[in-house]
XYZ file of C-alpha atoms in Angstrom:
394
model
C 100.999 43.858 -20.170
C 99.256 40.756 -19.050
C 96.832 40.791 -16.164
C 95.613 37.680 -14.378
C 92.882 37.326 -11.801
C 92.556 34.299 -9.568
C 89.381 33.542 -7.705
C 89.645 31.901 -4.320
C 88.407 31.718 -0.741
C 84.880 30.494 -1.231
C 83.416 29.900 2.226
C 79.994 29.141 3.499
C 79.060 29.854 7.147
C 75.664 29.658 8.921
C 74.707 30.311 12.530
C 71.982 28.273 14.147
C 69.338 29.832 16.292
C 66.416 27.609 17.148
C 62.987 28.775 16.258
C 63.943 31.901 14.435
C 63.280 32.817 10.862
C 64.706 36.056 9.641
C 64.132 38.033 6.511
C 66.957 38.646 4.073
C 69.584 41.137 5.121
C 70.482 43.527 2.271
C 74.148 44.402 1.978
C 75.720 46.333 -0.886
C 77.301 43.948 -3.327
C 79.899 46.295 -4.764
C 81.801 47.187 -1.642
C 85.523 46.965 -2.141
C 88.395 47.507 0.236
C 91.710 47.980 -1.466
C 95.069 48.749 -0.078
C 97.664 50.563 -2.145
C 100.600 48.832 -3.768
C 99.887 45.159 -3.924
C 96.130 45.244 -3.460
C 93.546 42.702 -2.372
C 89.928 43.362 -3.215
C 87.137 41.576 -1.362
C 83.489 41.532 -2.307
C 80.930 40.263 0.205
C 77.454 39.079 -0.635
C 74.910 38.079 2.092
C 72.283 35.487 1.219
C 69.117 34.912 3.303
C 69.162 31.908 5.579
C 66.411 30.280 7.578
C 68.938 29.551 10.261
C 70.455 32.975 10.736
C 69.509 36.038 12.749
C 70.421 39.698 12.328
C 72.706 39.602 15.278
C 74.635 36.591 14.178
C 74.625 37.172 10.433
C 78.086 36.333 8.989
C 79.593 36.155 5.550
C 78.336 33.070 3.688
C 80.209 33.630 0.418
C 83.475 35.547 -0.058
C 85.372 36.059 -3.237
C 88.952 37.321 -3.265
C 90.644 38.721 -6.322
C 94.386 39.197 -6.080
C 95.974 41.549 -8.457
C 99.472 41.547 -9.789
C 101.957 43.987 -8.322
C 102.013 47.347 -10.009
C 105.116 46.586 -12.019
C 104.839 44.423 -15.176
C 105.806 40.796 -15.375
C 108.019 39.801 -18.261
C 106.365 37.309 -20.591
C 108.421 35.293 -23.099
C 106.788 34.235 -26.326
C 107.480 30.873 -27.941
C 109.850 32.404 -30.489
C 111.993 34.073 -27.833
C 110.736 37.588 -28.600
C 109.780 39.172 -25.314
C 107.099 41.609 -24.322
C 107.132 43.676 -21.181
C 107.956 47.186 -20.054
C 110.624 47.586 -22.696
C 108.580 46.160 -25.557
C 104.928 46.540 -24.713
C 104.148 48.390 -27.917
C 102.799 46.203 -30.715
C 104.838 48.179 -33.203
C 108.094 47.301 -31.425
C 107.164 43.641 -31.456
C 106.390 43.689 -35.149
C 109.695 45.447 -35.914
C 111.559 42.847 -33.905
C 109.847 40.028 -35.798
C 110.627 41.631 -39.147
C 114.271 42.081 -38.130
C 114.485 38.406 -37.235
C 112.918 37.403 -40.552
C 115.385 39.728 -42.315
C 118.272 37.887 -40.695
C 116.641 34.503 -41.417
C 116.421 35.295 -45.136
C 120.196 36.010 -45.378
C 119.731 39.408 -47.121
C 123.041 39.421 -48.998
C 121.921 36.318 -50.939
C 118.499 37.798 -51.650
C 120.074 41.029 -52.968
C 122.346 38.923 -55.165
C 119.339 37.068 -56.550
C 117.434 40.272 -57.268
C 120.338 42.047 -58.964
C 121.497 38.989 -60.917
C 118.072 38.117 -62.369
C 117.207 41.728 -63.131
C 120.388 42.485 -65.050
C 120.464 39.140 -66.852
C 116.900 39.815 -67.959
C 118.157 42.990 -69.630
C 120.600 41.077 -71.890
C 117.937 40.106 -74.522
C 116.760 43.717 -74.746
C 117.742 45.147 -78.124
C 115.636 48.327 -78.389
C 113.887 50.664 -76.004
C 110.550 49.295 -77.176
C 111.422 45.953 -75.561
C 111.116 47.641 -72.147
C 107.343 47.334 -72.236
C 104.845 46.512 -69.508
C 105.076 42.930 -70.754
C 108.803 42.900 -70.012
C 108.390 44.241 -66.486
C 105.587 41.796 -65.752
C 107.760 38.934 -66.949
C 110.593 40.220 -64.768
C 108.316 40.319 -61.735
C 107.164 36.775 -62.439
C 110.798 35.704 -62.354
C 111.831 37.713 -59.250
C 109.080 36.801 -56.752
C 109.281 32.957 -56.901
C 113.082 33.117 -57.135
C 113.336 35.169 -53.923
C 110.996 32.703 -52.217
C 113.133 29.809 -53.393
C 116.190 31.646 -52.093
C 114.541 31.915 -48.661
C 113.758 28.182 -48.770
C 117.362 27.247 -49.505
C 118.987 29.461 -46.855
C 116.259 28.654 -44.334
C 116.605 24.909 -44.839
C 120.370 25.251 -44.265
C 119.706 27.017 -40.930
C 117.274 24.320 -39.811
C 119.980 21.656 -40.189
C 122.820 23.876 -38.924
C 121.389 25.216 -35.646
C 124.187 23.737 -33.503
C 126.871 24.799 -35.925
C 125.415 28.309 -36.178
C 125.550 28.644 -32.375
C 129.302 28.633 -32.849
C 129.733 30.313 -36.272
C 126.700 32.637 -36.529
C 124.989 32.997 -33.098
C 123.065 36.045 -34.307
C 120.838 34.014 -36.672
C 117.240 33.679 -35.364
C 117.212 29.897 -34.894
C 120.614 29.825 -33.225
C 119.804 32.755 -30.953
C 116.303 31.472 -30.079
C 114.441 34.399 -31.609
C 112.654 31.898 -33.847
C 111.547 28.450 -32.754
C 112.129 25.418 -34.942
C 108.414 25.343 -35.681
C 108.563 28.927 -37.014
C 111.567 28.053 -39.161
C 109.853 25.022 -40.621
C 106.678 27.063 -41.339
C 108.622 29.783 -43.190
C 110.663 27.321 -45.175
C 107.626 25.210 -46.163
C 105.488 28.227 -47.131
C 108.348 29.671 -49.249
C 108.907 26.400 -51.113
C 105.238 25.671 -51.837
C 104.468 29.256 -52.911
C 107.554 29.425 -55.165
C 106.780 26.130 -56.961
C 103.087 27.034 -57.282
C 104.028 30.328 -58.980
C 106.522 28.556 -61.246
C 103.797 26.209 -62.472
C 101.148 28.953 -62.767
C 103.367 31.261 -64.878
C 103.834 28.561 -67.554
C 107.460 29.291 -68.359
C 109.545 26.065 -68.627
C 112.947 27.745 -68.055
C 111.593 29.595 -64.995
C 110.152 26.379 -63.506
C 113.338 24.534 -64.315
C 115.413 27.111 -62.486
C 113.205 26.824 -59.438
C 113.287 23.012 -59.433
C 117.088 22.848 -59.855
C 117.591 25.363 -57.058
C 115.236 23.377 -54.842
C 117.012 20.067 -55.483
C 120.532 21.417 -55.087
C 119.624 23.438 -52.040
C 118.106 20.370 -50.445
C 120.948 17.989 -51.092
C 123.336 20.645 -49.856
C 121.752 20.886 -46.395
C 119.577 17.851 -45.546
C 121.176 15.348 -43.135
C 120.352 12.041 -44.891
C 122.443 9.281 -46.470
C 124.128 10.443 -49.725
C 122.971 14.023 -48.990
C 124.411 16.810 -46.875
C 126.801 17.794 -49.683
C 128.067 20.742 -47.745
C 130.305 18.307 -45.824
C 132.376 17.819 -48.962
C 134.076 20.925 -50.258
C 133.908 20.008 -53.972
C 130.208 19.073 -53.891
C 129.372 22.170 -51.872
C 131.128 24.436 -54.347
C 129.437 22.626 -57.239
C 125.931 23.298 -55.805
C 126.611 27.026 -55.448
C 128.303 27.369 -58.834
C 125.565 25.567 -60.777
C 122.821 27.781 -59.296
C 124.611 31.136 -59.260
C 126.676 30.831 -62.448
C 124.674 28.609 -64.789
C 121.024 28.448 -63.787
C 120.614 32.167 -63.113
C 122.309 33.193 -66.378
C 120.844 30.662 -68.814
C 117.331 29.991 -67.441
C 116.359 33.626 -66.868
C 117.892 34.771 -70.155
C 115.777 32.233 -72.072
C 112.747 33.029 -69.920
C 112.888 36.712 -70.891
C 113.977 36.264 -74.528
C 111.623 33.480 -75.559
C 108.688 33.405 -73.161
C 108.339 37.099 -72.328
C 109.606 38.988 -75.351
C 108.658 36.241 -77.777
C 111.975 36.218 -79.663
C 113.976 33.394 -81.097
C 116.587 32.077 -78.713
C 119.992 33.589 -79.603
C 123.067 33.174 -77.437
C 124.772 36.567 -77.129
C 128.391 37.508 -76.293
C 127.353 39.064 -73.028
C 125.553 35.866 -71.937
C 128.630 33.699 -72.610
C 130.856 36.187 -70.728
C 128.455 36.372 -67.763
C 128.233 32.581 -67.486
C 132.021 32.086 -67.620
C 132.829 34.981 -65.262
C 130.230 33.953 -62.705
C 131.577 30.405 -62.629
C 134.781 31.826 -61.216
C 132.988 34.236 -58.945
C 130.617 31.590 -57.582
C 133.520 29.312 -56.867
C 135.202 32.095 -54.920
C 132.021 32.684 -52.884
C 131.736 28.960 -52.193
C 135.338 28.812 -50.971
C 135.375 32.071 -49.083
C 132.130 31.646 -47.141
C 133.769 28.877 -45.074
C 136.837 30.904 -44.022
C 135.130 32.651 -41.054
C 133.381 29.427 -40.035
C 136.381 27.195 -39.506
C 135.800 26.641 -35.747
C 132.230 25.358 -36.046
C 132.913 23.383 -39.241
C 135.880 21.589 -37.681
C 133.912 20.726 -34.549
C 131.037 19.263 -36.530
C 133.017 17.403 -39.205
C 132.507 19.771 -42.148
C 135.512 19.187 -44.400
C 135.695 22.567 -46.101
C 138.798 23.715 -47.953
C 139.411 26.209 -45.151
C 139.531 23.351 -42.661
C 141.742 21.182 -44.879
C 144.136 23.815 -46.275
C 143.973 26.601 -43.717
C 142.311 30.001 -43.698
C 145.220 32.085 -45.055
C 145.916 29.826 -48.002
C 142.253 29.690 -49.110
C 141.967 33.443 -48.617
C 144.722 34.216 -51.123
C 143.520 31.511 -53.545
C 140.169 33.345 -53.647
C 141.738 36.768 -54.094
C 144.016 35.560 -56.902
C 141.108 33.786 -58.690
C 139.191 37.025 -58.703
C 142.188 39.011 -59.952
C 142.674 36.545 -62.828
C 138.950 36.821 -63.635
C 139.170 40.622 -63.765
C 142.207 40.396 -66.005
C 140.301 38.104 -68.407
C 137.375 40.526 -68.384
C 139.715 43.390 -69.374
C 140.959 41.339 -72.319
C 137.375 40.615 -73.381
C 136.487 44.263 -73.127
C 139.530 45.285 -75.195
C 138.399 42.985 -77.996
C 135.030 44.756 -78.300
C 134.420 46.698 -81.508
C 132.013 49.075 -79.817
C 134.078 51.880 -78.240
C 131.785 52.793 -75.295
C 131.518 49.099 -74.297
C 135.312 48.736 -74.615
C 136.039 51.697 -72.376
C 133.452 50.889 -69.709
C 134.461 47.226 -69.554
C 138.184 47.917 -69.296
C 137.922 50.789 -66.840
C 135.242 49.071 -64.736
C 137.050 45.786 -64.240
C 140.446 47.455 -63.706
C 138.960 49.590 -60.945
C 137.322 46.646 -59.240
C 140.534 44.662 -59.411
C 142.523 47.475 -57.784
C 139.962 47.926 -55.023
C 140.011 44.170 -54.372
C 143.816 44.027 -54.160
C 143.995 47.109 -51.889
C 141.236 45.869 -49.566
C 142.694 42.334 -49.317
C 146.004 43.726 -47.988
C 144.174 45.245 -45.064
C 142.413 42.089 -43.867
C 143.486 40.725 -40.478
C 143.335 36.944 -40.958
C 143.424 36.408 -37.199
C 140.145 38.347 -36.771
C 136.837 36.660 -37.617
C 135.145 40.059 -37.877
C 137.724 41.280 -40.377
C 137.347 38.155 -42.561
C 133.528 38.334 -42.428
C 133.612 42.012 -43.418
C 135.767 41.118 -46.403
C 133.368 38.327 -47.332
C 130.535 40.853 -47.433
C 132.768 43.056 -49.588
C 133.137 40.189 -52.081
C 129.345 40.050 -52.357
C 129.403 43.742 -53.207
C 131.873 42.990 -55.989
C 129.468 40.269 -57.127
C 126.646 42.828 -57.318
C 128.885 45.285 -59.192
C 129.835 42.763 -61.859
C 126.242 42.380 -62.974
C 126.178 46.105 -63.740
C 129.147 45.642 -66.087
C 127.921 42.498 -67.857
C 125.367 44.281 -70.125
C 128.167 46.406 -71.570
C 129.980 43.361 -72.909
C 128.772 43.535 -76.533
């Protein structure tokens, strides 16, 4: 609720009466006359005058304060989040801001970052004693700056894609107007600077390298400058995503935990090789599939994705078949394991995921954007699930 008060109607009147000098006339200064509904309050103050008489004393100074009507007036904040009768509680405003930030951060990518780094960090663990406070502190030092860098990358993409997102993703805060461009720039800048500062402060070369590579590739992917804006070219766009998700996350954070947290000699394990190879396929699928629901906006703004060039249906089944082949390869790798529990879990787990993928793909309506988007989110769930199987590849 916002209340405003305007002061007006200052007037000065004096009556002349020759040869008369009158003493001050005392009038109460707090008199108010208010009418219900839309009210007008007047306060009158009488000052002494050498030229006035009791009989002709008039108001010499009036002040009028007009109030708003009893109902509230809607006020729109700069970031498009409104306050008024429906949202006058501070708690509601904070919740709305947090929801907008949640959408801005692209939560499915943040969850992927958290799960991927956490489970890759478990690969160097050999005994239960390795799960010490030192391990968890090192994991925390990897997670926090990585999530901030993730927010920088997805936020930067939204800053340069506002017009495209108004067609493809109108619910995002910048496209919908919930966040102003200034707010978006502030979040992106703060995330980048804080992430890099932490990477330098924690003194882990592989961690800092991962952050710098993610920053560079995320920038060239989105920024509209000569030789940049790689997202316009399907191959370059897929390369950016694959390098970060499949190579940087696996190798950099494995070495960070093994050498600079646990203090062990760097040894490449079977599970690390499998994770890197499998995630190369999976990241390529994500890079291809993410453009399938966005064909309309990409075509209008000259983004030459594979979905635009080859068609949605063709790219859809290319992605599904790539994942099925990857799951088949994972079953073969699991069958070659000499450790029986690892063999059973790897074979059964990947076979189950492959069947669920095939069954779900047959139900997708390729003429419905909502159906395709829902399946894309399902692929991210498969991405999360794979990281829970990787540690069992021994």
